[in-house]
mmCIF file of C-alpha atoms and ligand atoms in Angstrom:
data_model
loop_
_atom_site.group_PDB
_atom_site.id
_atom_site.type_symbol
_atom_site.label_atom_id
_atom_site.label_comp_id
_atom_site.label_asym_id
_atom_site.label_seq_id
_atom_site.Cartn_x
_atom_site.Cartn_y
_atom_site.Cartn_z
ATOM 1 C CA UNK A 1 127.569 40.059 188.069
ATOM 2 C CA UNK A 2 124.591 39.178 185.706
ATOM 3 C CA UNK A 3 122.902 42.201 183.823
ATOM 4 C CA UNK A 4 119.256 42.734 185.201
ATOM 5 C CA UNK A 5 117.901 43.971 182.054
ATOM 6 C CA UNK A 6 118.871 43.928 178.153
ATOM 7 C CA UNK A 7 120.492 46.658 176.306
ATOM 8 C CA UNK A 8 120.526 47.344 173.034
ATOM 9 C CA UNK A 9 124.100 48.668 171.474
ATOM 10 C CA UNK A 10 123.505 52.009 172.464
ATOM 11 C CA UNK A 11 122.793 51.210 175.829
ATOM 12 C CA UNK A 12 118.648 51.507 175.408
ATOM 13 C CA UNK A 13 117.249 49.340 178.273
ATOM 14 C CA UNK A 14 114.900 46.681 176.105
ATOM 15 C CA UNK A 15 111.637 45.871 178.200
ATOM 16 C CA UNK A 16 108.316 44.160 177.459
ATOM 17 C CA UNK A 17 106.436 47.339 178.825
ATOM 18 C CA UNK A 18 104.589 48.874 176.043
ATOM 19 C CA UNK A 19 104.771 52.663 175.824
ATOM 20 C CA UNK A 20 101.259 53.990 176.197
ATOM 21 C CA UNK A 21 99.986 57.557 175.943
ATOM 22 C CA UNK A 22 102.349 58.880 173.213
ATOM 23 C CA UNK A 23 102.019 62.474 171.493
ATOM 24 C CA UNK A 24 104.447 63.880 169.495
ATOM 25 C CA UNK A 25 104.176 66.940 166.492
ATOM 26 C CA UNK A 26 102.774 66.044 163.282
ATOM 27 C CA UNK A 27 105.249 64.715 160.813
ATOM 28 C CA UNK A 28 103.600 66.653 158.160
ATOM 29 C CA UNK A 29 101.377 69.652 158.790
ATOM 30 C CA UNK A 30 97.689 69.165 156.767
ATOM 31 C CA UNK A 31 97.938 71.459 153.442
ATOM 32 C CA UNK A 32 101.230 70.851 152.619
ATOM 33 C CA UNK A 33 103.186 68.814 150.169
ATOM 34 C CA UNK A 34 106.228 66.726 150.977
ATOM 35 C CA UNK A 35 109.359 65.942 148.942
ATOM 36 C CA UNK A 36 108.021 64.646 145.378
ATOM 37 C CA UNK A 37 108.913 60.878 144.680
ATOM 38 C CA UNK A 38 109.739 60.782 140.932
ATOM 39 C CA UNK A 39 106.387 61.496 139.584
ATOM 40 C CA UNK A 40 107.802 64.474 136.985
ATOM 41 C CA UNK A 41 104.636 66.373 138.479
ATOM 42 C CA UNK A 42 106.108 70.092 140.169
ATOM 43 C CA UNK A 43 105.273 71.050 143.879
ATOM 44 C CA UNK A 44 102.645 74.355 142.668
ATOM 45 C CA UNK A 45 100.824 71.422 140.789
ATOM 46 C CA UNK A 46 100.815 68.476 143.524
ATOM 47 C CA UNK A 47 99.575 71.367 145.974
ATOM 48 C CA UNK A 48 96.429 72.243 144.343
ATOM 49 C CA UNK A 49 95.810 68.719 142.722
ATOM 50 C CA UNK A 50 95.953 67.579 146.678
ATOM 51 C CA UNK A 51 93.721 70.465 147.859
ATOM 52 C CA UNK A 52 91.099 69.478 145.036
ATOM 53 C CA UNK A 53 91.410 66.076 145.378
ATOM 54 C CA UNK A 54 90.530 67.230 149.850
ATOM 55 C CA UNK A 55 87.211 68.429 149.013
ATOM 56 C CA UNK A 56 86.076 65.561 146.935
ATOM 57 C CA UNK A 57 87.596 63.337 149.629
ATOM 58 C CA UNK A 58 85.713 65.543 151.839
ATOM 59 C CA UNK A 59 82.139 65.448 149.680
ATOM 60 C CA UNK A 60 82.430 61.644 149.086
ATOM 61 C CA UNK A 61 83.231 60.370 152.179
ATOM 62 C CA UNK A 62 79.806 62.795 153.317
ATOM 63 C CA UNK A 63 78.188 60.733 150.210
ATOM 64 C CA UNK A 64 79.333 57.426 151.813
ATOM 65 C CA UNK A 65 77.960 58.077 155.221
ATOM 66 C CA UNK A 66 74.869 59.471 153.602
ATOM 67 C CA UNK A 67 74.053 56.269 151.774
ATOM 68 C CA UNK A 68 74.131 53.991 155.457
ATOM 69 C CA UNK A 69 72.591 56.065 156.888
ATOM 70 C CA UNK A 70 69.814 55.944 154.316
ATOM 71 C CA UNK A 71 70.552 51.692 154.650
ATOM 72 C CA UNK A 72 69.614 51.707 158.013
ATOM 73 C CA UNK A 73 66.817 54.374 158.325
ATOM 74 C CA UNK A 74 64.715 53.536 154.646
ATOM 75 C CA UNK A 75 60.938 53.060 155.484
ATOM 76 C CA UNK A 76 58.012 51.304 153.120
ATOM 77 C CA UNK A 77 57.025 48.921 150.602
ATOM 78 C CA UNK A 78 60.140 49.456 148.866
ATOM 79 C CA UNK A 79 61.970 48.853 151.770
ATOM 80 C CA UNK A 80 63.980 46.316 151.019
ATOM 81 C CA UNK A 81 65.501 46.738 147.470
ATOM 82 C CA UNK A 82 66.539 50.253 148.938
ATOM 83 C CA UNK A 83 68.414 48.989 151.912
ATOM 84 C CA UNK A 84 69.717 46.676 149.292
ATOM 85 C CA UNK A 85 70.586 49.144 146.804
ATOM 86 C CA UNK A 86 71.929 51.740 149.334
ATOM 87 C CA UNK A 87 74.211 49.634 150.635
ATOM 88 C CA UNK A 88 75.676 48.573 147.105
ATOM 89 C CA UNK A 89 76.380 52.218 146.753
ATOM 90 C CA UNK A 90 77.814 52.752 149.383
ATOM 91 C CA UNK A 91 80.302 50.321 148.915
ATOM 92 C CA UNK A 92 81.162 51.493 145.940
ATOM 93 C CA UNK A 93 81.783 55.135 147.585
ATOM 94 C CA UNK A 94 84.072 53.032 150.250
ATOM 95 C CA UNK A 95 86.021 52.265 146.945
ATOM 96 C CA UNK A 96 85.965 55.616 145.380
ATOM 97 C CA UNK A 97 87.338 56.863 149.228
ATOM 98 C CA UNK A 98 90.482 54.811 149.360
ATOM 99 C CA UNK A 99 91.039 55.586 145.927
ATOM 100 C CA UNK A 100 90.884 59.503 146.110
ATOM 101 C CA UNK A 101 92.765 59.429 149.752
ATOM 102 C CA UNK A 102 95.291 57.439 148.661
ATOM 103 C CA UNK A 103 95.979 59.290 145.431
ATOM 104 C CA UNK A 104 96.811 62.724 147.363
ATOM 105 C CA UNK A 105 99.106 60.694 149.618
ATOM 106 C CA UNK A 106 101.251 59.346 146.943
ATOM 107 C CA UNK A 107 101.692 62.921 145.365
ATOM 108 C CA UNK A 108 102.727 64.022 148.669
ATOM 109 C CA UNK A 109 99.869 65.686 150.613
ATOM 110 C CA UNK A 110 97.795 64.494 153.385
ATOM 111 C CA UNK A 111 94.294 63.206 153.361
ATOM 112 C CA UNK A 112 91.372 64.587 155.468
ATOM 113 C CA UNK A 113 90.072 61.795 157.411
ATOM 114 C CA UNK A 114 87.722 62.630 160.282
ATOM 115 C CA UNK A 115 84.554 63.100 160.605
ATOM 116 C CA UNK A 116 84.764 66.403 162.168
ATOM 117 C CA UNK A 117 87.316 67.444 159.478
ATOM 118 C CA UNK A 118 85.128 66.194 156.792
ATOM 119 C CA UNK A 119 81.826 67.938 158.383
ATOM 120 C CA UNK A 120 84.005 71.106 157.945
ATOM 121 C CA UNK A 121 84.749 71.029 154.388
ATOM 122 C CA UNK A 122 82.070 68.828 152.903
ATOM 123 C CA UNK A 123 79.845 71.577 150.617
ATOM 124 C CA UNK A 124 76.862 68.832 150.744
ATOM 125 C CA UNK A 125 73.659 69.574 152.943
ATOM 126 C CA UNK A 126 73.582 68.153 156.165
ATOM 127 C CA UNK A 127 70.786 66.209 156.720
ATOM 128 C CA UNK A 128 68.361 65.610 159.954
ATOM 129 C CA UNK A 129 69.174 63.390 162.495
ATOM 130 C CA UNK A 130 66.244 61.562 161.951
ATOM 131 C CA UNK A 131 64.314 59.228 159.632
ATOM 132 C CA UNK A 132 63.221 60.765 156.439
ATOM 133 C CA UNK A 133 60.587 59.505 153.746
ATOM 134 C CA UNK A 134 61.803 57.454 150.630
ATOM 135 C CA UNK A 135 61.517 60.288 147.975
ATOM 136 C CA UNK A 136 63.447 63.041 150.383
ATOM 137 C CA UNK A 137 65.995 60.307 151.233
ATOM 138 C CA UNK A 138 66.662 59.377 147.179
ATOM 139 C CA UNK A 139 67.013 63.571 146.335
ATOM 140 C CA UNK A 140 69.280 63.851 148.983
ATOM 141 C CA UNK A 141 71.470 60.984 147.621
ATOM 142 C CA UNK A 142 71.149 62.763 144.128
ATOM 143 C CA UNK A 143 72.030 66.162 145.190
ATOM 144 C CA UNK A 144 75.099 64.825 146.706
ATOM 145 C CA UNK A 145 75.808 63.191 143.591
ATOM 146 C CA UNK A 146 75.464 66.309 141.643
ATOM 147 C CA UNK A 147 77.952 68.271 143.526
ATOM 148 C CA UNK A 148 80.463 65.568 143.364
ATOM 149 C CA UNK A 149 79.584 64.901 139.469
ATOM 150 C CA UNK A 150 80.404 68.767 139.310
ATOM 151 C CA UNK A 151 83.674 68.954 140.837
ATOM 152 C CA UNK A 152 85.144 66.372 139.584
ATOM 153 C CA UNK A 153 84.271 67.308 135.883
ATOM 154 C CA UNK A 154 86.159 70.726 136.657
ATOM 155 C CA UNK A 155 88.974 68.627 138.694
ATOM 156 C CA UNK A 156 89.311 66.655 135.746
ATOM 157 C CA UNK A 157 89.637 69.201 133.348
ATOM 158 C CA UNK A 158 92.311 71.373 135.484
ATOM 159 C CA UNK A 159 93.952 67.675 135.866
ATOM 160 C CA UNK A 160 94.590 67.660 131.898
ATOM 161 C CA UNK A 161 95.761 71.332 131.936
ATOM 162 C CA UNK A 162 98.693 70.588 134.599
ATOM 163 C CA UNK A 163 99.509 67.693 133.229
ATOM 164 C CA UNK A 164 98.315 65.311 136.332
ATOM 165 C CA UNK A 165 96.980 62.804 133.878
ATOM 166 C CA UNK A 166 96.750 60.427 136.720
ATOM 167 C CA UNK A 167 94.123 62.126 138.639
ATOM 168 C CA UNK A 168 91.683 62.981 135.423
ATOM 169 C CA UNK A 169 92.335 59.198 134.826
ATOM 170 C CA UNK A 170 91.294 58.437 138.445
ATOM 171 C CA UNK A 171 88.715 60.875 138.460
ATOM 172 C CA UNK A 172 87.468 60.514 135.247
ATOM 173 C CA UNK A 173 86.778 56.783 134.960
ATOM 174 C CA UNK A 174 86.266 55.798 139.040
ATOM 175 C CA UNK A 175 84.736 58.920 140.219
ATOM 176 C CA UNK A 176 82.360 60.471 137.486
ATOM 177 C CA UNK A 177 81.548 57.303 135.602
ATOM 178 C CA UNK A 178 80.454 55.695 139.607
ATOM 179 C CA UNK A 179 78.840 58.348 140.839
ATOM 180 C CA UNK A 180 76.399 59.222 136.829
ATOM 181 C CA UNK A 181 75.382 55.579 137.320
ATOM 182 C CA UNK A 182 74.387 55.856 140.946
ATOM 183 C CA UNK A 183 72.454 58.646 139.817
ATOM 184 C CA UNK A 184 70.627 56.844 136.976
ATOM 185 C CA UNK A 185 69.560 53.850 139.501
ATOM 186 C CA UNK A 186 68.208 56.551 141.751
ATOM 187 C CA UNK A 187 66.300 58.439 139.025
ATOM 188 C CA UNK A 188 64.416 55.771 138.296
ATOM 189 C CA UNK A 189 63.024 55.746 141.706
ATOM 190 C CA UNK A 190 61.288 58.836 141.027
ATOM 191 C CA UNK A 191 59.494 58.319 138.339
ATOM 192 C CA UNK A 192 56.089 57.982 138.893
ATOM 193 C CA UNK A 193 54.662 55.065 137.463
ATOM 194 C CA UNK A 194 51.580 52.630 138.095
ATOM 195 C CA UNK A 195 52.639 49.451 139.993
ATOM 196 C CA UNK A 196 50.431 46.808 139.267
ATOM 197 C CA UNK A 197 47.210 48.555 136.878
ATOM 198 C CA UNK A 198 48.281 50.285 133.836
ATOM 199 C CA UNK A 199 46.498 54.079 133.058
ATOM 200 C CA UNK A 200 44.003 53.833 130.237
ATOM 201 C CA UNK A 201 44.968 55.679 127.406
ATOM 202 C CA UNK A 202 43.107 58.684 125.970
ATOM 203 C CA UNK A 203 42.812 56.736 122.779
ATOM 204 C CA UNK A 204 41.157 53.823 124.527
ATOM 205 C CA UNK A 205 38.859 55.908 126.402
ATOM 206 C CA UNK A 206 37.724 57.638 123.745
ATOM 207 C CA UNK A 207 36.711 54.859 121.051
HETATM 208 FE FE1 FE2 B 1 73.508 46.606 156.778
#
C-alpha cells in the first residue's frame, strides 16, 4: 500500500500547509542578558551597557521619526533645502539605529523596537500632531539632539570605566560626532541674517 503523505524520520507528517497564527513565550525576556559569546566583557557590565545603550536606542529612533516627520510637514521659502536636509539626517539616524540596536544584541541583550516601546522610554518631548513653523520645527530637532549629545557623552565615559571599549568607540565616533554636526547644520538656520540686502553699518551711516 502506497504512503498518502511523507514522513520525516521521526514520523513528522511533511505537508505544504504553512502553519499560520503561531505564539509561543519569548526566547529571551526584555532586560536581560544571555550567555556571553567570548567578548571578555562580565554579565553586571553587558547588563547596564545594554540598558544604556535602550534609552539611546529609545531617544534616537524618537530623533529619526522626528526628522520625517519634519520632511514631510516643513512649510516656506526654505522649503525645499529643509525637506532636503531633513531627510539626509534622518538617514543618517537610520544608520546610527542599526548600529546602537545591533550593538546590545551582540553583547547579549535585547533591543527595544516598537514604537509604543520607544514612546515609553524616549526622554525627548513629544511633539503635536500637526504642522509646525520652520524655527519651532529646527529647535525641536536640536533639543533632541542635545539630550542624545548628553547621554551618550556620559555613556561613553561609563563605557571607558567598565572596560566596554567597543561601545565608547561606537558611541563616541558614530553617535556624538553625527548627531554635533547635525546640530551645527541646524544652527545655522537660526541665525538671523539679511537674505538678499545687507544692513548698513553704523560706520557708514554715520560719515
Ligand atoms: Fe521623502
Amino acid at each position: 500500500m502506497t504512503k498518502k503523505h511523507n514522513e520525516t524520520a521521526t514520523g513528522d507528517r511533511v505537508t505544504a500547509q504553512p502553519y499560520f497564527h503561531q505564539r509561543a513565550l519569548e526566547i529571551q525576556p526584555y532586560g536581560t542578558v544571555n550567555h556571553a559569546l567570548p567578548l571578555e566583557l562580565e554579565q553586571p557590565v553587558r547588563l547596564e551597557m545594554t540598558a544604556e545603550l535602550n534609552q539611546l536606542l529609545a531617544d534616537t529612533i524618537t530623533l529619526r521619526d522626528l526628522y520625517k516627520k519634519s520632511h514631510w510637514q516643513v512649510a516656506g521659502p526654505t522649503f525645499y533645502q529643509l525637506h532636503l536636509l531633513y531627510d539626509k539626517h534622518y538617514d543618517e539616524q537610520v544608520e546610527l539605529v542599526d548600529s546602537i540596536a545591533e550593538r546590545i544584541q551582540l553583547l547579549g541583550g535585547v533591543s527595544l523596537a516598537m514604537a509604543a516601546d520607544v514612546a515609553e522610554t524616549t526622554q525627548i518631548e513629544r511633539p503635536p500632531r500637526g504642522r509646525e513653523e520652520i524655527p519651532v520645527q529646527l529647535s525641536r530637532l536640536i533639543e533632541a539632539h542635545r539630550v542624545i549629545v548628553g547621554e551618550s557623552r556620559k555613556l561613553a565615559r561609563r563605557a571607558s570605566e567598565l572596560g566596554d571599549d567597543g561601545t565608547n568607540d561606537l558611541v563616541v565616533s558614530e553617535v556624538l560626532r553625527t548627531n554635533e554636526l547635525q546640530i551645527w547644520f541646524l544652527s545655522e538656520h537660526l541665525v538671523e541674517v539679511p537674505l538678499v540686502k545687507a544692513r548698513e553699518t553704523s560706520a557708514k551711516g554715520a560719515a
